[in-house]
mmCIF file of C-alpha atoms and ligand atoms in Angstrom:
data_model
loop_
_atom_site.group_PDB
_atom_site.id
_atom_site.type_symbol
_atom_site.label_atom_id
_atom_site.label_comp_id
_atom_site.label_asym_id
_atom_site.label_seq_id
_atom_site.Cartn_x
_atom_site.Cartn_y
_atom_site.Cartn_z
ATOM 1 C CA MET N 16 148.398 42.678 103.887
ATOM 2 C CA LYS N 17 147.739 39.001 104.537
ATOM 3 C CA GLN N 18 145.387 38.347 107.431
ATOM 4 C CA LYS N 19 147.292 37.019 110.431
ATOM 5 C CA THR N 20 146.252 33.661 111.770
ATOM 6 C CA ILE N 21 146.000 32.958 115.496
ATOM 7 C CA LEU N 22 145.705 29.399 116.795
ATOM 8 C CA VAL N 23 143.111 29.337 119.582
ATOM 9 C CA THR N 24 143.114 26.174 121.688
ATOM 10 C CA GLY N 25 139.720 25.753 123.311
ATOM 11 C CA GLY N 26 138.276 28.034 120.620
ATOM 12 C CA ALA N 27 134.899 26.280 120.831
ATOM 13 C CA GLY N 28 134.588 26.973 124.556
ATOM 14 C CA TYR N 29 132.973 29.855 126.410
ATOM 15 C CA ILE N 30 135.818 32.376 126.643
ATOM 16 C CA GLY N 31 137.670 30.929 123.631
ATOM 17 C CA SER N 32 134.740 31.413 121.248
ATOM 18 C CA HIS N 33 134.123 34.991 122.373
ATOM 19 C CA THR N 34 137.824 35.662 121.840
ATOM 20 C CA CYS N 35 137.654 34.174 118.321
ATOM 21 C CA LYS N 36 134.937 36.683 117.550
ATOM 22 C CA ALA N 37 137.008 39.538 119.000
ATOM 23 C CA LEU N 38 140.026 38.396 116.977
ATOM 24 C CA ALA N 39 137.997 38.354 113.767
ATOM 25 C CA THR N 40 136.632 41.823 114.550
ATOM 26 C CA ALA N 41 140.229 43.017 114.971
ATOM 27 C CA GLY N 42 141.174 41.575 111.558
ATOM 28 C CA TYR N 43 142.770 38.235 112.508
ATOM 29 C CA LEU N 44 141.785 34.753 111.354
ATOM 30 C CA PRO N 45 141.187 32.594 114.444
ATOM 31 C CA VAL N 46 141.781 28.864 113.970
ATOM 32 C CA ALA N 47 139.971 27.031 116.762
ATOM 33 C CA TYR N 48 141.645 23.845 118.006
ATOM 34 C CA ASP N 49 139.248 21.962 120.254
ATOM 35 C CA ASN N 50 138.306 18.383 121.134
ATOM 36 C CA LEU N 51 134.677 19.464 121.731
ATOM 37 C CA ALA N 52 134.672 17.723 125.127
ATOM 38 C CA HIS N 53 133.075 20.856 126.590
ATOM 39 C CA GLY N 54 133.142 23.189 123.615
ATOM 40 C CA SER N 55 130.387 23.517 121.062
ATOM 41 C CA GLU N 56 130.810 23.299 117.305
ATOM 42 C CA ARG N 57 128.233 26.014 116.670
ATOM 43 C CA ALA N 58 130.276 28.471 118.742
ATOM 44 C CA VAL N 59 132.997 28.360 116.077
ATOM 45 C CA GLN N 60 131.853 30.947 113.547
ATOM 46 C CA TRP N 61 134.827 33.144 112.755
ATOM 47 C CA GLY N 62 137.346 30.734 111.303
ATOM 48 C CA PRO N 63 138.036 27.041 110.846
ATOM 49 C CA LEU N 64 137.568 24.435 113.545
ATOM 50 C CA VAL N 65 140.243 21.774 113.855
ATOM 51 C CA ARG N 66 139.189 18.894 116.070
ATOM 52 C CA GLY N 67 142.098 17.627 118.094
ATOM 53 C CA GLU N 68 143.455 16.773 121.503
ATOM 54 C CA LEU N 69 145.911 18.941 123.390
ATOM 55 C CA SER N 70 147.835 15.759 124.126
ATOM 56 C CA ASP N 71 148.394 15.132 120.407
ATOM 57 C CA GLY N 72 151.692 16.892 119.749
ATOM 58 C CA ASP N 73 151.963 15.665 116.152
ATOM 59 C CA ARG N 74 148.551 17.034 115.298
ATOM 60 C CA LEU N 75 149.303 20.353 116.964
ATOM 61 C CA ALA N 76 152.586 20.617 115.067
ATOM 62 C CA SER N 77 150.925 19.806 111.758
ATOM 63 C CA VAL N 78 148.151 22.372 112.349
ATOM 64 C CA MET N 79 150.846 24.952 113.124
ATOM 65 C CA ALA N 80 152.760 23.941 110.003
ATOM 66 C CA ASP N 81 149.596 24.263 107.889
ATOM 67 C CA TYR N 82 148.337 27.578 109.236
ATOM 68 C CA ARG N 83 151.603 29.258 110.354
ATOM 69 C CA PRO N 84 149.899 31.173 113.178
ATOM 70 C CA ALA N 85 151.561 34.387 114.343
ATOM 71 C CA ALA N 86 150.724 33.425 117.923
ATOM 72 C CA VAL N 87 148.767 30.979 120.046
ATOM 73 C CA MET N 88 145.984 31.769 122.490
ATOM 74 C CA HIS N 89 145.667 28.904 124.920
ATOM 75 C CA PHE N 90 142.265 28.352 126.551
ATOM 76 C CA ALA N 91 141.851 24.572 126.325
ATOM 77 C CA ALA N 92 141.575 23.295 129.896
ATOM 78 C CA TYR N 93 139.242 21.606 132.308
ATOM 79 C CA ALA N 94 137.906 24.211 134.690
ATOM 80 C CA TYR N 95 135.712 22.610 137.347
ATOM 81 C CA VAL N 96 137.267 23.333 140.715
ATOM 82 C CA GLY N 97 135.286 20.606 142.522
ATOM 83 C CA GLU N 98 136.100 17.953 139.938
ATOM 84 C CA SER N 99 139.775 18.885 140.134
ATOM 85 C CA VAL N 100 139.708 17.921 143.816
ATOM 86 C CA THR N 101 138.100 14.518 143.204
ATOM 87 C CA ASP N 102 139.940 13.728 139.950
ATOM 88 C CA PRO N 103 143.236 15.636 140.069
ATOM 89 C CA GLY N 104 144.885 13.368 137.498
ATOM 90 C CA LYS N 105 142.494 14.623 134.834
ATOM 91 C CA TYR N 106 143.588 18.197 135.550
ATOM 92 C CA TYR N 107 147.313 17.532 135.665
ATOM 93 C CA ARG N 108 147.154 15.373 132.537
ATOM 94 C CA ASN N 109 145.106 17.738 130.437
ATOM 95 C CA ASN N 110 145.902 21.183 131.790
ATOM 96 C CA VAL N 111 149.581 20.643 132.604
ATOM 97 C CA MET N 112 150.805 17.876 130.302
ATOM 98 C CA GLY N 113 148.603 19.129 127.482
ATOM 99 C CA SER N 114 150.072 22.619 127.844
ATOM 100 C CA LEU N 115 153.592 21.189 127.840
ATOM 101 C CA THR N 116 152.781 19.345 124.623
ATOM 102 C CA LEU N 117 151.523 22.602 123.138
ATOM 103 C CA LEU N 118 154.656 24.522 124.178
ATOM 104 C CA GLU N 119 156.897 21.844 122.674
ATOM 105 C CA ALA N 120 154.960 21.909 119.405
ATOM 106 C CA MET N 121 155.280 25.704 119.369
ATOM 107 C CA ARG N 122 158.999 25.428 119.933
ATOM 108 C CA GLU N 123 159.358 22.855 117.156
ATOM 109 C CA GLN N 124 157.397 25.091 114.795
ATOM 110 C CA ALA N 125 159.196 28.270 115.931
ATOM 111 C CA ILE N 126 156.034 30.026 117.148
ATOM 112 C CA GLY N 127 157.178 32.326 119.886
ATOM 113 C CA GLN N 128 154.153 34.198 121.277
ATOM 114 C CA LEU N 129 151.380 32.956 123.528
ATOM 115 C CA VAL N 130 148.464 34.438 125.460
ATOM 116 C CA PHE N 131 147.503 32.127 128.312
ATOM 117 C CA SER N 132 144.154 31.776 130.011
ATOM 118 C CA SER N 133 145.050 31.763 133.705
ATOM 119 C CA THR N 134 142.957 32.358 136.770
ATOM 120 C CA CYS N 135 142.701 34.110 140.105
ATOM 121 C CA ALA N 136 142.497 30.564 141.514
ATOM 122 C CA THR N 137 146.324 30.587 141.306
ATOM 123 C CA TYR N 138 146.356 32.950 144.311
ATOM 124 C CA GLY N 139 144.526 30.637 146.697
ATOM 125 C CA ASN N 140 143.030 32.235 149.798
ATOM 126 C CA PRO N 141 143.568 35.985 149.622
ATOM 127 C CA LEU N 142 145.851 37.396 152.284
ATOM 128 C CA HIS N 143 144.481 40.890 151.754
ATOM 129 C CA GLN N 144 141.779 42.688 149.778
ATOM 130 C CA ALA N 145 142.224 43.887 146.189
ATOM 131 C CA LEU N 146 144.536 41.165 144.947
ATOM 132 C CA ASN N 147 147.297 42.412 142.729
ATOM 133 C CA GLU N 148 149.645 40.321 140.615
ATOM 134 C CA SER N 149 152.341 40.186 143.264
ATOM 135 C CA HIS N 150 150.055 38.478 145.780
ATOM 136 C CA PRO N 151 151.654 35.085 146.602
ATOM 137 C CA GLN N 152 150.420 32.286 144.368
ATOM 138 C CA SER N 153 149.378 29.432 146.604
ATOM 139 C CA PRO N 154 146.451 27.585 145.016
ATOM 140 C CA ILE N 155 144.098 25.573 147.229
ATOM 141 C CA ASN N 156 142.885 23.129 144.572
ATOM 142 C CA PRO N 157 144.378 21.120 141.684
ATOM 143 C CA TYR N 158 142.670 23.343 139.100
ATOM 144 C CA GLY N 159 144.511 26.411 140.405
ATOM 145 C CA GLN N 160 147.701 24.372 140.794
ATOM 146 C CA SER N 161 147.496 23.209 137.192
ATOM 147 C CA LYS N 162 147.201 26.779 135.916
ATOM 148 C CA LEU N 163 150.071 27.937 138.134
ATOM 149 C CA MET N 164 152.248 25.102 136.822
ATOM 150 C CA VAL N 165 151.616 26.306 133.287
ATOM 151 C CA GLU N 166 152.550 29.864 134.290
ATOM 152 C CA THR N 167 155.783 28.419 135.696
ATOM 153 C CA MET N 168 156.467 26.548 132.459
ATOM 154 C CA LEU N 169 155.879 29.711 130.464
ATOM 155 C CA GLY N 170 158.569 31.474 132.488
ATOM 156 C CA ASP N 171 161.019 28.609 131.996
ATOM 157 C CA PHE N 172 160.330 28.321 128.260
ATOM 158 C CA GLY N 173 160.772 32.065 127.998
ATOM 159 C CA ARG N 174 164.189 31.968 129.642
ATOM 160 C CA ALA N 175 165.343 28.874 127.754
ATOM 161 C CA HIS N 176 163.819 29.386 124.320
ATOM 162 C CA GLY N 177 162.714 32.999 124.069
ATOM 163 C CA LEU N 178 158.955 32.309 124.231
ATOM 164 C CA ARG N 179 157.115 35.535 125.042
ATOM 165 C CA SER N 180 153.830 35.098 126.865
ATOM 166 C CA ILE N 181 151.150 37.023 128.673
ATOM 167 C CA ALA N 182 149.163 35.150 131.317
ATOM 168 C CA LEU N 183 145.751 36.648 132.008
ATOM 169 C CA ARG N 184 144.385 35.784 135.431
ATOM 170 C CA TYR N 185 140.639 36.110 135.208
ATOM 171 C CA PHE N 186 138.302 36.662 138.056
ATOM 172 C CA ASN N 187 134.673 35.613 137.317
ATOM 173 C CA ALA N 188 133.911 35.485 133.609
ATOM 174 C CA ALA N 189 130.205 36.121 133.050
ATOM 175 C CA GLY N 190 127.598 37.248 130.529
ATOM 176 C CA ALA N 191 127.225 36.540 126.831
ATOM 177 C CA ASP N 192 128.103 38.138 123.528
ATOM 178 C CA MET N 193 126.329 41.504 123.228
ATOM 179 C CA ASP N 194 124.969 40.570 119.775
ATOM 180 C CA GLY N 195 123.500 37.368 121.223
ATOM 181 C CA THR N 196 125.459 35.118 118.841
ATOM 182 C CA ILE N 197 127.219 33.011 121.476
ATOM 183 C CA GLY N 198 127.103 32.619 125.235
ATOM 184 C CA GLU N 199 127.804 30.410 128.214
ATOM 185 C CA ASP N 200 126.941 26.752 127.560
ATOM 186 C CA HIS N 201 128.551 24.673 130.271
ATOM 187 C CA GLU N 202 127.487 21.083 130.798
ATOM 188 C CA PRO N 203 127.208 20.601 133.704
ATOM 189 C CA GLU N 204 126.622 24.224 134.688
ATOM 190 C CA THR N 205 128.054 25.192 138.065
ATOM 191 C CA HIS N 206 128.290 28.980 137.813
ATOM 192 C CA LEU N 207 126.150 31.358 139.795
ATOM 193 C CA ILE N 208 124.618 33.579 137.126
ATOM 194 C CA PRO N 209 123.367 30.877 134.711
ATOM 195 C CA LEU N 210 122.014 28.803 137.607
ATOM 196 C CA ALA N 211 120.246 31.811 139.106
ATOM 197 C CA LEU N 212 118.742 32.637 135.689
ATOM 198 C CA GLU N 213 117.571 29.069 135.381
ATOM 199 C CA ALA N 214 115.903 29.357 138.793
ATOM 200 C CA ALA N 215 114.075 32.443 137.486
ATOM 201 C CA THR N 216 112.498 30.427 134.647
ATOM 202 C CA ASP N 217 110.052 28.227 136.525
ATOM 203 C CA THR N 218 112.126 25.100 136.061
ATOM 204 C CA GLY N 219 111.515 24.043 139.608
ATOM 205 C CA HIS N 220 115.229 24.213 140.473
ATOM 206 C CA PRO N 221 115.694 26.857 143.124
ATOM 207 C CA LEU N 222 119.179 28.235 143.427
ATOM 208 C CA THR N 223 121.161 27.074 146.438
ATOM 209 C CA VAL N 224 123.149 29.940 147.903
ATOM 210 C CA PHE N 225 126.336 28.408 149.218
ATOM 211 C CA GLY N 226 126.632 29.975 152.659
ATOM 212 C CA ALA N 227 125.168 33.122 154.219
ATOM 213 C CA ASP N 228 127.560 33.299 157.149
ATOM 214 C CA TYR N 229 130.636 34.719 155.454
ATOM 215 C CA SER N 230 132.308 37.785 156.881
ATOM 216 C CA THR N 231 130.907 40.081 154.220
ATOM 217 C CA PRO N 232 128.280 42.821 154.692
ATOM 218 C CA ASP N 233 125.336 40.566 153.692
ATOM 219 C CA GLY N 234 126.920 37.226 154.638
ATOM 220 C CA THR N 235 127.253 35.898 151.067
ATOM 221 C CA CYS N 236 130.441 35.588 149.033
ATOM 222 C CA ILE N 237 131.785 38.517 147.079
ATOM 223 C CA ARG N 238 133.240 38.052 143.588
ATOM 224 C CA ASP N 239 134.465 40.258 140.755
ATOM 225 C CA TYR N 240 132.357 39.546 137.641
ATOM 226 C CA ILE N 241 133.816 40.579 134.317
ATOM 227 C CA HIS N 242 131.873 40.430 131.065
ATOM 228 C CA VAL N 243 133.203 37.785 128.699
ATOM 229 C CA GLN N 244 133.342 40.274 125.826
ATOM 230 C CA ASP N 245 135.555 42.574 127.892
ATOM 231 C CA LEU N 246 137.745 39.551 128.620
ATOM 232 C CA ALA N 247 137.865 38.692 124.929
ATOM 233 C CA ASP N 248 138.883 42.239 123.991
ATOM 234 C CA ALA N 249 141.601 42.139 126.643
ATOM 235 C CA HIS N 250 143.046 39.040 124.966
ATOM 236 C CA VAL N 251 143.329 40.887 121.683
ATOM 237 C CA THR N 252 145.014 43.767 123.518
ATOM 238 C CA ALA N 253 147.499 41.328 125.078
ATOM 239 C CA LEU N 254 148.190 39.726 121.693
ATOM 240 C CA GLN N 255 148.866 43.114 120.122
ATOM 241 C CA ALA N 256 151.236 43.936 122.973
ATOM 242 C CA LEU N 257 153.197 40.747 122.282
ATOM 243 C CA GLU N 258 153.268 41.574 118.581
ATOM 244 C CA ALA N 259 154.677 44.986 119.468
ATOM 245 C CA GLY N 260 157.484 43.283 121.407
ATOM 246 C CA ALA N 261 156.166 43.194 124.993
ATOM 247 C CA SER N 262 158.077 40.946 127.358
ATOM 248 C CA SER N 263 156.436 38.159 129.325
ATOM 249 C CA THR N 264 154.247 39.013 132.265
ATOM 250 C CA ALA N 265 150.937 38.255 133.976
ATOM 251 C CA TYR N 266 147.931 40.496 134.446
ATOM 252 C CA ASN N 267 144.740 40.264 136.452
ATOM 253 C CA LEU N 268 141.545 40.749 134.497
ATOM 254 C CA GLY N 269 138.675 41.943 136.602
ATOM 255 C CA THR N 270 136.769 45.120 137.307
ATOM 256 C CA GLY N 271 138.026 45.809 140.817
ATOM 257 C CA LYS N 272 134.417 45.885 142.005
ATOM 258 C CA GLY N 273 133.067 43.203 144.317
ATOM 259 C CA VAL N 274 129.479 41.966 144.130
ATOM 260 C CA SER N 275 127.815 39.569 146.586
ATOM 261 C CA VAL N 276 125.685 36.544 145.713
ATOM 262 C CA ARG N 277 122.712 38.354 147.230
ATOM 263 C CA GLU N 278 123.349 41.386 145.016
ATOM 264 C CA VAL N 279 123.491 39.108 141.965
ATOM 265 C CA ILE N 280 120.086 37.642 142.909
ATOM 266 C CA ASP N 281 118.580 41.101 143.513
ATOM 267 C CA THR N 282 119.882 42.399 140.183
ATOM 268 C CA ILE N 283 118.547 39.368 138.322
ATOM 269 C CA GLU N 284 115.129 39.987 139.851
ATOM 270 C CA GLN N 285 115.252 43.642 138.761
ATOM 271 C CA VAL N 286 116.506 42.905 135.232
ATOM 272 C CA THR N 287 114.215 39.976 134.470
ATOM 273 C CA GLY N 288 111.211 41.079 136.511
ATOM 274 C CA LYS N 289 111.035 37.528 137.887
ATOM 275 C CA PRO N 290 111.720 36.160 141.337
ATOM 276 C CA VAL N 291 114.797 33.963 141.791
ATOM 277 C CA PRO N 292 113.629 31.172 144.110
ATOM 278 C CA HIS N 293 116.550 30.294 146.367
ATOM 279 C CA ILE N 294 117.438 28.399 149.464
ATOM 280 C CA PHE N 295 120.406 28.863 151.741
ATOM 281 C CA GLY N 296 122.723 25.882 151.905
ATOM 282 C CA GLN N 297 126.091 24.980 153.314
ATOM 283 C CA ARG N 298 129.262 26.724 152.268
ATOM 284 C CA ARG N 299 130.956 25.163 149.240
ATOM 285 C CA ALA N 300 134.415 23.864 150.088
ATOM 286 C CA GLY N 301 137.211 26.123 148.929
ATOM 287 C CA ASP N 302 135.173 29.324 148.465
ATOM 288 C CA PRO N 303 136.951 32.353 149.973
ATOM 289 C CA ASP N 304 134.772 35.195 151.366
ATOM 290 C CA ARG N 305 135.935 37.703 148.864
ATOM 291 C CA LEU N 306 137.856 37.581 145.580
ATOM 292 C CA VAL N 307 138.214 40.981 143.960
ATOM 293 C CA ALA N 308 140.900 41.997 141.514
ATOM 294 C CA ASP N 309 143.265 44.865 141.693
ATOM 295 C CA ALA N 310 143.129 45.180 137.915
ATOM 296 C CA ALA N 311 145.117 48.415 137.689
ATOM 297 C CA LYS N 312 148.212 46.865 136.072
ATOM 298 C CA PHE N 313 146.430 45.911 132.832
ATOM 299 C CA GLN N 314 144.471 49.156 132.786
ATOM 300 C CA ARG N 315 147.616 51.222 133.299
ATOM 301 C CA ALA N 316 149.603 49.298 130.697
ATOM 302 C CA PHE N 317 147.055 49.535 127.891
ATOM 303 C CA GLY N 318 144.441 52.104 128.848
ATOM 304 C CA TRP N 319 141.973 49.222 128.676
ATOM 305 C CA ARG N 320 138.660 49.518 130.508
ATOM 306 C CA PRO N 321 135.853 46.998 130.887
ATOM 307 C CA VAL N 322 132.846 48.467 129.074
ATOM 308 C CA HIS N 323 130.165 45.780 129.468
ATOM 309 C CA SER N 324 130.945 44.607 132.994
ATOM 310 C CA ASP N 325 128.372 46.447 135.066
ATOM 311 C CA LEU N 326 126.168 43.801 136.630
ATOM 312 C CA PRO N 327 122.857 44.688 134.888
ATOM 313 C CA THR N 328 124.586 44.532 131.464
ATOM 314 C CA ILE N 329 126.181 41.175 132.309
ATOM 315 C CA ILE N 330 122.831 39.804 133.424
ATOM 316 C CA ARG N 331 120.832 41.251 130.515
ATOM 317 C CA SER N 332 123.233 39.644 128.027
ATOM 318 C CA ALA N 333 123.142 36.268 129.801
ATOM 319 C CA TRP N 334 119.345 36.412 130.025
ATOM 320 C CA ARG N 335 119.030 37.213 126.311
ATOM 321 C CA TRP N 336 121.310 34.276 125.532
ATOM 322 C CA ARG N 337 119.366 31.959 127.786
ATOM 323 C CA ASN N 338 116.097 32.897 126.095
ATOM 324 C CA ARG N 339 117.397 32.820 122.518
ATOM 325 C CA GLY N 340 114.954 31.362 120.099
ATOM 326 C CA ALA N 341 112.169 31.769 122.659
ATOM 327 C CA GLY N 342 110.459 34.332 120.428
HETATM 328 N N1 UFG Q 26 127.359 30.092 144.157
HETATM 329 C C1 UFG Q 26 126.202 29.799 144.848
HETATM 330 N N2 UFG Q 26 125.375 28.853 144.324
HETATM 331 C C2 UFG Q 26 125.615 28.195 143.152
HETATM 332 C C3 UFG Q 26 126.801 28.509 142.447
HETATM 333 C C4 UFG Q 26 127.660 29.469 142.979
HETATM 334 O O1 UFG Q 26 125.936 30.362 145.901
HETATM 335 O O2 UFG Q 26 124.815 27.338 142.773
HETATM 336 C C5 UFG Q 26 128.279 31.097 144.692
HETATM 337 C C6 UFG Q 26 129.655 30.545 144.992
HETATM 338 O O3 UFG Q 26 129.710 30.005 146.278
HETATM 339 C C7 UFG Q 26 130.528 31.785 144.803
HETATM 340 C C8 UFG Q 26 129.794 32.599 143.730
HETATM 341 O O4 UFG Q 26 128.466 32.098 143.718
HETATM 342 O O5 UFG Q 26 130.548 32.521 145.975
HETATM 343 C C9 UFG Q 26 130.395 32.439 142.359
HETATM 344 O O6 UFG Q 26 130.535 31.055 142.074
HETATM 345 P P1 UFG Q 26 130.859 30.484 140.627
HETATM 346 O O7 UFG Q 26 130.840 29.001 140.737
HETATM 347 O O8 UFG Q 26 129.989 31.151 139.626
HETATM 348 O O9 UFG Q 26 132.332 30.999 140.349
HETATM 349 P P2 UFG Q 26 133.644 30.729 141.206
HETATM 350 O O10 UFG Q 26 133.925 32.024 141.900
HETATM 351 O O11 UFG Q 26 133.595 29.550 142.077
HETATM 352 O O12 UFG Q 26 134.620 30.281 140.041
HETATM 353 C C10 UFG Q 26 135.313 31.148 139.237
HETATM 354 C C11 UFG Q 26 135.714 30.444 137.959
HETATM 355 C C12 UFG Q 26 136.665 29.325 138.252
HETATM 356 C C13 UFG Q 26 137.812 29.838 139.040
HETATM 357 C C14 UFG Q 26 137.315 30.494 140.268
HETATM 358 C C15 UFG Q 26 138.420 31.070 141.058
HETATM 359 O O13 UFG Q 26 134.582 29.939 137.314
HETATM 360 O O14 UFG Q 26 137.130 28.777 137.042
HETATM 361 O O15 UFG Q 26 136.431 31.561 139.928
HETATM 362 O O16 UFG Q 26 138.053 31.127 142.392
HETATM 363 F F1 UFG Q 26 138.635 28.837 139.413
#
């Protein structure tokens, strides 16, 4: 049987590239579509890379006409919460208008299935613990708004044109490929685990812990870290569900287990055997105390379980990636 092609926007990015690998492992040919603004060419190893902008509808349509993908996985987006507050236009233009351009190209080319990279940032401040998918979506920053707008468009395109889509709302993606081939390469880096690992490497940049006065047991923020390879596998599961005829819906992707910033630091010290120099700073605007998924819906639907998402495994994989080539 001919190998099915999947168009992966943002396929050179962190989660996109890990998903390309998972797609290839599952027998698909991933075609990465990326402008390389934040993605990296060397992360594209499992299929062709097409350089292009999400805003370029003609190019998207011609790539779809050339490759005839069975479905699209849509990761391409800007994802810096702080930047989205200071430069909202960039987020609405790229994340919202770019996604609209993609959906119109899909409609023109009669491609009717899409897996969308959404986020727990669409919920805004949690009203209760263990967020499930029916928690009100009330984002507190333009990044979350932009992702929610795309979810809304997916619903409307579904009703009007029969598009079937699964939106996956991630909690905190973390870690690196278990074989060490690819990993997290953000520039600038803003995420806790890579910055804490950097602090552990004598670079002279201590980690700043953003707030120790939260109403959590140790005063630092609690998040739900999910290994990027588990996320990638979940995307393949969602794709296969669409191929089997699933109707449109959204799922949380997390572990359901909350971990504090202090626990992340302690685990890094245990795993690496090195101290993580850190100072306590102000709270970062827009950080809720606790963001932990109720991830039961996806687990119930597909029997899926995260297998690499315990914190030491996440940290070991990220540490290995950070020290690649270091002998
Ligand atoms: N943190 C620090 N110091 C740092 C960086 C982070 O203390 O230098 C803390 C944050 O305050 C937060 C936790 O570590 O409590 C995790 O922060 P990250 O920046 O790693 O991740 P976020 O939870 O802010 O962001 C993630 C995704 C976003 C998404 C967001 C939803 O990366 O794309 O969850 O809230 F929008």
